[in-house]
PDB file of N, CA and C in Angstrom:
ATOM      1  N   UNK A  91       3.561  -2.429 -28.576  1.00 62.00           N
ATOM      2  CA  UNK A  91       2.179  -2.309 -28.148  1.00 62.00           C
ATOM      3  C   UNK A  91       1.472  -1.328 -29.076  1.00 62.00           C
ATOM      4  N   UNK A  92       0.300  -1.619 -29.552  1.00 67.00           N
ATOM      5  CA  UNK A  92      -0.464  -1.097 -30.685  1.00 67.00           C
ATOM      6  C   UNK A  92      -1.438  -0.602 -30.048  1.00 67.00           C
ATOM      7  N   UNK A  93      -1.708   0.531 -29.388  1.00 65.00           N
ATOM      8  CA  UNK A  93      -3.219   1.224 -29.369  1.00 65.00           C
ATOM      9  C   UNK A  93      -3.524   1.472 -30.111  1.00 65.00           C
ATOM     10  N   UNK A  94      -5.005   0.728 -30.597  1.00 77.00           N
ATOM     11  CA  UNK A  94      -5.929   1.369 -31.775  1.00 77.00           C
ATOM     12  C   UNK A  94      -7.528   1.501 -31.062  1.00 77.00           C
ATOM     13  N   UNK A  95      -7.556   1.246 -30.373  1.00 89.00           N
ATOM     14  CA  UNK A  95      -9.199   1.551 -29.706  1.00 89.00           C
ATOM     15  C   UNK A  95      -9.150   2.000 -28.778  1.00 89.00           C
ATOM     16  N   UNK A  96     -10.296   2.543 -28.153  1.00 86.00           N
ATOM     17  CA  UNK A  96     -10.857   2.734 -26.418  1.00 86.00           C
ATOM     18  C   UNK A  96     -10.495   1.881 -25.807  1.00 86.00           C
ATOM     19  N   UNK A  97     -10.781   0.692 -26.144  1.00 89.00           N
ATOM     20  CA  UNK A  97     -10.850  -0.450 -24.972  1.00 89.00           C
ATOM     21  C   UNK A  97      -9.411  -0.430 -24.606  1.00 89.00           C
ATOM     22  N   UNK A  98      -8.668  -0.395 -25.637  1.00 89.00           N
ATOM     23  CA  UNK A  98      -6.717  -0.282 -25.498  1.00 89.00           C
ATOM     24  C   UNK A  98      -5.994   0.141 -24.445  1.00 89.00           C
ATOM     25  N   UNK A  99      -6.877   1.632 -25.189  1.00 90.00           N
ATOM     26  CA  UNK A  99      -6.075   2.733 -23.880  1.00 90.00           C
ATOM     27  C   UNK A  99      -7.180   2.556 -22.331  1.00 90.00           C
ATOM     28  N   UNK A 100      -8.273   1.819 -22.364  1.00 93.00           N
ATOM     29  CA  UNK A 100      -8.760   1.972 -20.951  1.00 93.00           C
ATOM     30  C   UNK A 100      -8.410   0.518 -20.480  1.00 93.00           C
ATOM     31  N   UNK A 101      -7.855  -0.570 -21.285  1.00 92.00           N
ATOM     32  CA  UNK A 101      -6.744  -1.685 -20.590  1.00 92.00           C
ATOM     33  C   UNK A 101      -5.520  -0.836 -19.896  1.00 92.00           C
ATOM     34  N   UNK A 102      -5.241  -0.275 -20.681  1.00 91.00           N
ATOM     35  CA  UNK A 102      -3.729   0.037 -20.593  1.00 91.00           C
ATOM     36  C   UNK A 102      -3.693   1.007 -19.054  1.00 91.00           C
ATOM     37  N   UNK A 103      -4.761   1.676 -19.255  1.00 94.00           N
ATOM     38  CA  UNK A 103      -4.743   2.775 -18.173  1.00 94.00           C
ATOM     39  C   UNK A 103      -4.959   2.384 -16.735  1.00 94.00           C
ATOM     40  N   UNK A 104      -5.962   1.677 -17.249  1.00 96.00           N
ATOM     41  CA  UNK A 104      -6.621  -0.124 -15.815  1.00 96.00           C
ATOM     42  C   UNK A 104      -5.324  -0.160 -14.964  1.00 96.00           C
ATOM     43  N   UNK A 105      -4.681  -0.651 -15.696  1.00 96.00           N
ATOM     44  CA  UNK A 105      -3.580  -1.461 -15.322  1.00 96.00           C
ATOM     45  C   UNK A 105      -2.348  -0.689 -14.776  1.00 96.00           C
ATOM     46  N   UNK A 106      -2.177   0.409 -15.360  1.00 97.00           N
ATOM     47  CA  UNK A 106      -1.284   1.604 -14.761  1.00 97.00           C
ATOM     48  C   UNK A 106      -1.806   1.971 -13.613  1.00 97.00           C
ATOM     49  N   UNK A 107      -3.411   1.762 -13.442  1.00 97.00           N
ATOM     50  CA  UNK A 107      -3.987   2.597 -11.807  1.00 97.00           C
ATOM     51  C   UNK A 107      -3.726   1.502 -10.914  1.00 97.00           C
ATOM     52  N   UNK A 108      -3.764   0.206 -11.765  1.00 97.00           N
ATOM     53  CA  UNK A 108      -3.990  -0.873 -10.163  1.00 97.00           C
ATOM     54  C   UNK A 108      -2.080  -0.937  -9.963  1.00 97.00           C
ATOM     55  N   UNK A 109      -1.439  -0.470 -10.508  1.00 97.00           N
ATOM     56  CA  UNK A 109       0.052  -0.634 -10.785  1.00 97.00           C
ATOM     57  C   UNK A 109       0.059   0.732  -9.533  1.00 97.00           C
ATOM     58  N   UNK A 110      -0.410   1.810  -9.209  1.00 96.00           N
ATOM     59  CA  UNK A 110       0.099   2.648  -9.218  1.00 96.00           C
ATOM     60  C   UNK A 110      -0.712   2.829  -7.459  1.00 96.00           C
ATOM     61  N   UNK A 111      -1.749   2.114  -7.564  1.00 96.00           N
ATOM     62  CA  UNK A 111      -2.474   2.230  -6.367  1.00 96.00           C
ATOM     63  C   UNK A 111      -1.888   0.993  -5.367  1.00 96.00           C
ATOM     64  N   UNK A 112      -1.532  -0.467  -5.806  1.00 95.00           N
ATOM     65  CA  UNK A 112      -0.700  -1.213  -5.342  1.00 95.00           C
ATOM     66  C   UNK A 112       0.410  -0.461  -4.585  1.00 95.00           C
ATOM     67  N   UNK A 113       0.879  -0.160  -5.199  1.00 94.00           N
ATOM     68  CA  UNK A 113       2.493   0.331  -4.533  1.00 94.00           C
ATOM     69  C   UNK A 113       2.249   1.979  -3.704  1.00 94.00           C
ATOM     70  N   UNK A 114       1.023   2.378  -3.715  1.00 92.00           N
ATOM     71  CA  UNK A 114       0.867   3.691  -3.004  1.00 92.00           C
ATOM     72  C   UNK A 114       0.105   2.457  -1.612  1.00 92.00           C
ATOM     73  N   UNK A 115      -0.221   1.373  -1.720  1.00 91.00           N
ATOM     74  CA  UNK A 115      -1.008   0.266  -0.389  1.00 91.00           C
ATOM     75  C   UNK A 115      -0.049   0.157   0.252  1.00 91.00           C
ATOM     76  N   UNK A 116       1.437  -0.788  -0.468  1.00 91.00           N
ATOM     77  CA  UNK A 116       2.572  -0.779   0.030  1.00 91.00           C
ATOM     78  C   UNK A 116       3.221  -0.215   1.033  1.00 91.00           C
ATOM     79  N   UNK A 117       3.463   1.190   0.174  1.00 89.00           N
ATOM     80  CA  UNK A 117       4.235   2.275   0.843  1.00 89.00           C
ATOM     81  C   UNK A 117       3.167   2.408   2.433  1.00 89.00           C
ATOM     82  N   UNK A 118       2.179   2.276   2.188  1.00 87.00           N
ATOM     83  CA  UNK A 118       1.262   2.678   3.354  1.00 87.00           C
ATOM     84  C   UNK A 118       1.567   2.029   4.048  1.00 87.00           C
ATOM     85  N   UNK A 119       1.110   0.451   3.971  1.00 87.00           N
ATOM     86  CA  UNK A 119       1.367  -0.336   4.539  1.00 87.00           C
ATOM     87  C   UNK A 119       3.372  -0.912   5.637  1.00 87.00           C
ATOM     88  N   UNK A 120       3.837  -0.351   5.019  1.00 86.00           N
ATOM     89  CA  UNK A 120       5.295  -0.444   5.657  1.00 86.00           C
ATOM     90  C   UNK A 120       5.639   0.873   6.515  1.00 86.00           C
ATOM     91  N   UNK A 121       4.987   2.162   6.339  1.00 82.00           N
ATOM     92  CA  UNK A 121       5.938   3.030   6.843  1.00 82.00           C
ATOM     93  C   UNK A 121       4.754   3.639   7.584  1.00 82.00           C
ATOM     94  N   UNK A 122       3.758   3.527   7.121  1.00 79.00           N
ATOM     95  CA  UNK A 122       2.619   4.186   7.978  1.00 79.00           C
ATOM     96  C   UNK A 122       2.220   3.297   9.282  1.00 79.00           C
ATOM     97  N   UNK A 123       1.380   2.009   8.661  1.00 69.00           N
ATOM     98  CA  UNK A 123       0.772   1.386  10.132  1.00 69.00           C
ATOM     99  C   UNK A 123       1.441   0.467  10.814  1.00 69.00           C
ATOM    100  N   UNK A 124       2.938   0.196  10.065  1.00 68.00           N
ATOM    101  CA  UNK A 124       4.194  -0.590  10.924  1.00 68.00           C
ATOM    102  C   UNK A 124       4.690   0.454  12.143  1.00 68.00           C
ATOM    103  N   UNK A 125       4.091   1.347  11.727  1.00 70.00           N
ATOM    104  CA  UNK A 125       4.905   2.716  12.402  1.00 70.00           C
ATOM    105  C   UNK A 125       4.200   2.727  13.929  1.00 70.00           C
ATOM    106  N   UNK A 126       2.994   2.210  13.838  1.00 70.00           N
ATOM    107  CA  UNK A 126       2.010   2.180  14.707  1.00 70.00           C
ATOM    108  C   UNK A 126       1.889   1.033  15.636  1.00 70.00           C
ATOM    109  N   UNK A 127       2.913  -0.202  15.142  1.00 64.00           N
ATOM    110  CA  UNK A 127       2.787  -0.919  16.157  1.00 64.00           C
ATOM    111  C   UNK A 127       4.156  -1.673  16.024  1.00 64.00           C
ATOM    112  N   UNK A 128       4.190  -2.613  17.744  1.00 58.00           N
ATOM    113  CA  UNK A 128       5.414  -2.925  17.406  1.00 58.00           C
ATOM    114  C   UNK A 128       6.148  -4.143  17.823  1.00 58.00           C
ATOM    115  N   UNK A 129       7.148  -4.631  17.719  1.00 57.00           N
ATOM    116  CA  UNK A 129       7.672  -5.540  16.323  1.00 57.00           C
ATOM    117  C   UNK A 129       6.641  -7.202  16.702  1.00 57.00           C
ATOM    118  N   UNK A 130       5.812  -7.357  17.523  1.00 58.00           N
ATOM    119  CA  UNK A 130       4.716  -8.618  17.628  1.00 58.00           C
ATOM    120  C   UNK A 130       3.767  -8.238  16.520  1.00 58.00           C
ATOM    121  N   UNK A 131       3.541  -6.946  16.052  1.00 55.00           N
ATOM    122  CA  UNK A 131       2.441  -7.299  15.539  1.00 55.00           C
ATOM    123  C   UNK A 131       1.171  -6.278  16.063  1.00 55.00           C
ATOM    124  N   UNK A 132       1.567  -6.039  17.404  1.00 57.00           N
ATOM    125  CA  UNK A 132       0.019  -6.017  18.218  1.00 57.00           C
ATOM    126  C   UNK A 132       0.364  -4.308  18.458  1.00 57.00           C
ATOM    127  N   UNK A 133      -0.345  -3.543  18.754  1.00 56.00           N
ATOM    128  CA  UNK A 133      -0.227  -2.025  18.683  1.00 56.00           C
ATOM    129  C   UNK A 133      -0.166  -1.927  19.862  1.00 56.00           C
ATOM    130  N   UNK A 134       0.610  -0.610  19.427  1.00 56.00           N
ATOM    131  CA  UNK A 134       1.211   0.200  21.065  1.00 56.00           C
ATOM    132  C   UNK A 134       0.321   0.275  22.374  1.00 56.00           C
ATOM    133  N   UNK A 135       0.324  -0.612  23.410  1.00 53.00           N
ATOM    134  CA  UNK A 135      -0.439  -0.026  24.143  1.00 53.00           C
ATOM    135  C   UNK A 135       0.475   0.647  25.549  1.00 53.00           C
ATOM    136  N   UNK A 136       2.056  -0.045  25.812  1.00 53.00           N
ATOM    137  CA  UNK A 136       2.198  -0.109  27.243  1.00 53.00           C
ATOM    138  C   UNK A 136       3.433   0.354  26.446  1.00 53.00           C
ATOM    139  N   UNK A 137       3.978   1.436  26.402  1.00 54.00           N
ATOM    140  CA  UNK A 137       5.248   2.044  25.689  1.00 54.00           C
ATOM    141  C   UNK A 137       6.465   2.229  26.817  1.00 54.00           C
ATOM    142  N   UNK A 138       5.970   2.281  28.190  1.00 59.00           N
ATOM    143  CA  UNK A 138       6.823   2.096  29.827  1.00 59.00           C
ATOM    144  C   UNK A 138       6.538   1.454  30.517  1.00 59.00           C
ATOM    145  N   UNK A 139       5.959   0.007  29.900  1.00 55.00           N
ATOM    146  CA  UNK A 139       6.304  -1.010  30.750  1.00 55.00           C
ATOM    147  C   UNK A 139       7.321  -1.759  31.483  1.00 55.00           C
ATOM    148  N   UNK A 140       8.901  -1.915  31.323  1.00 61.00           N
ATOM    149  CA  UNK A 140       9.969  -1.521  31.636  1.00 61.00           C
ATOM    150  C   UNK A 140      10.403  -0.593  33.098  1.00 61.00           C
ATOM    151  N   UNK A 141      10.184  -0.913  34.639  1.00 57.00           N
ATOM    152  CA  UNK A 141      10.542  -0.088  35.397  1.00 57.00           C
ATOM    153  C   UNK A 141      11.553   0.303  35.536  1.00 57.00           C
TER     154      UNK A 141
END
């Protein structure tokens, strides 16, 4: 890979942020708002429903 211009390094950099912001969505997405609901899908509402 040959950087010789601006445009190069602000491809190159583009692409490292959407690389880097993707996988910071990810991580969110699996451990954060999975965390929040549960395993249907539908969020916590009745956590002792179970008598």
């Amino acid at each position: 890979m040959n950087l010789t211009s601006a445009l190069d390094y602000f491809i190159a950099v583009s692409g490292f942020l959407i690389i880097a912001i993707s996988f910071g969505w990810n991580i969110y997405e699996v451990f954060i708002r999975k965390s929040t609901q549960n395993p249907n899908g539908n969020p916590k509402q009745q956590e002792n429903s179970n008598p």
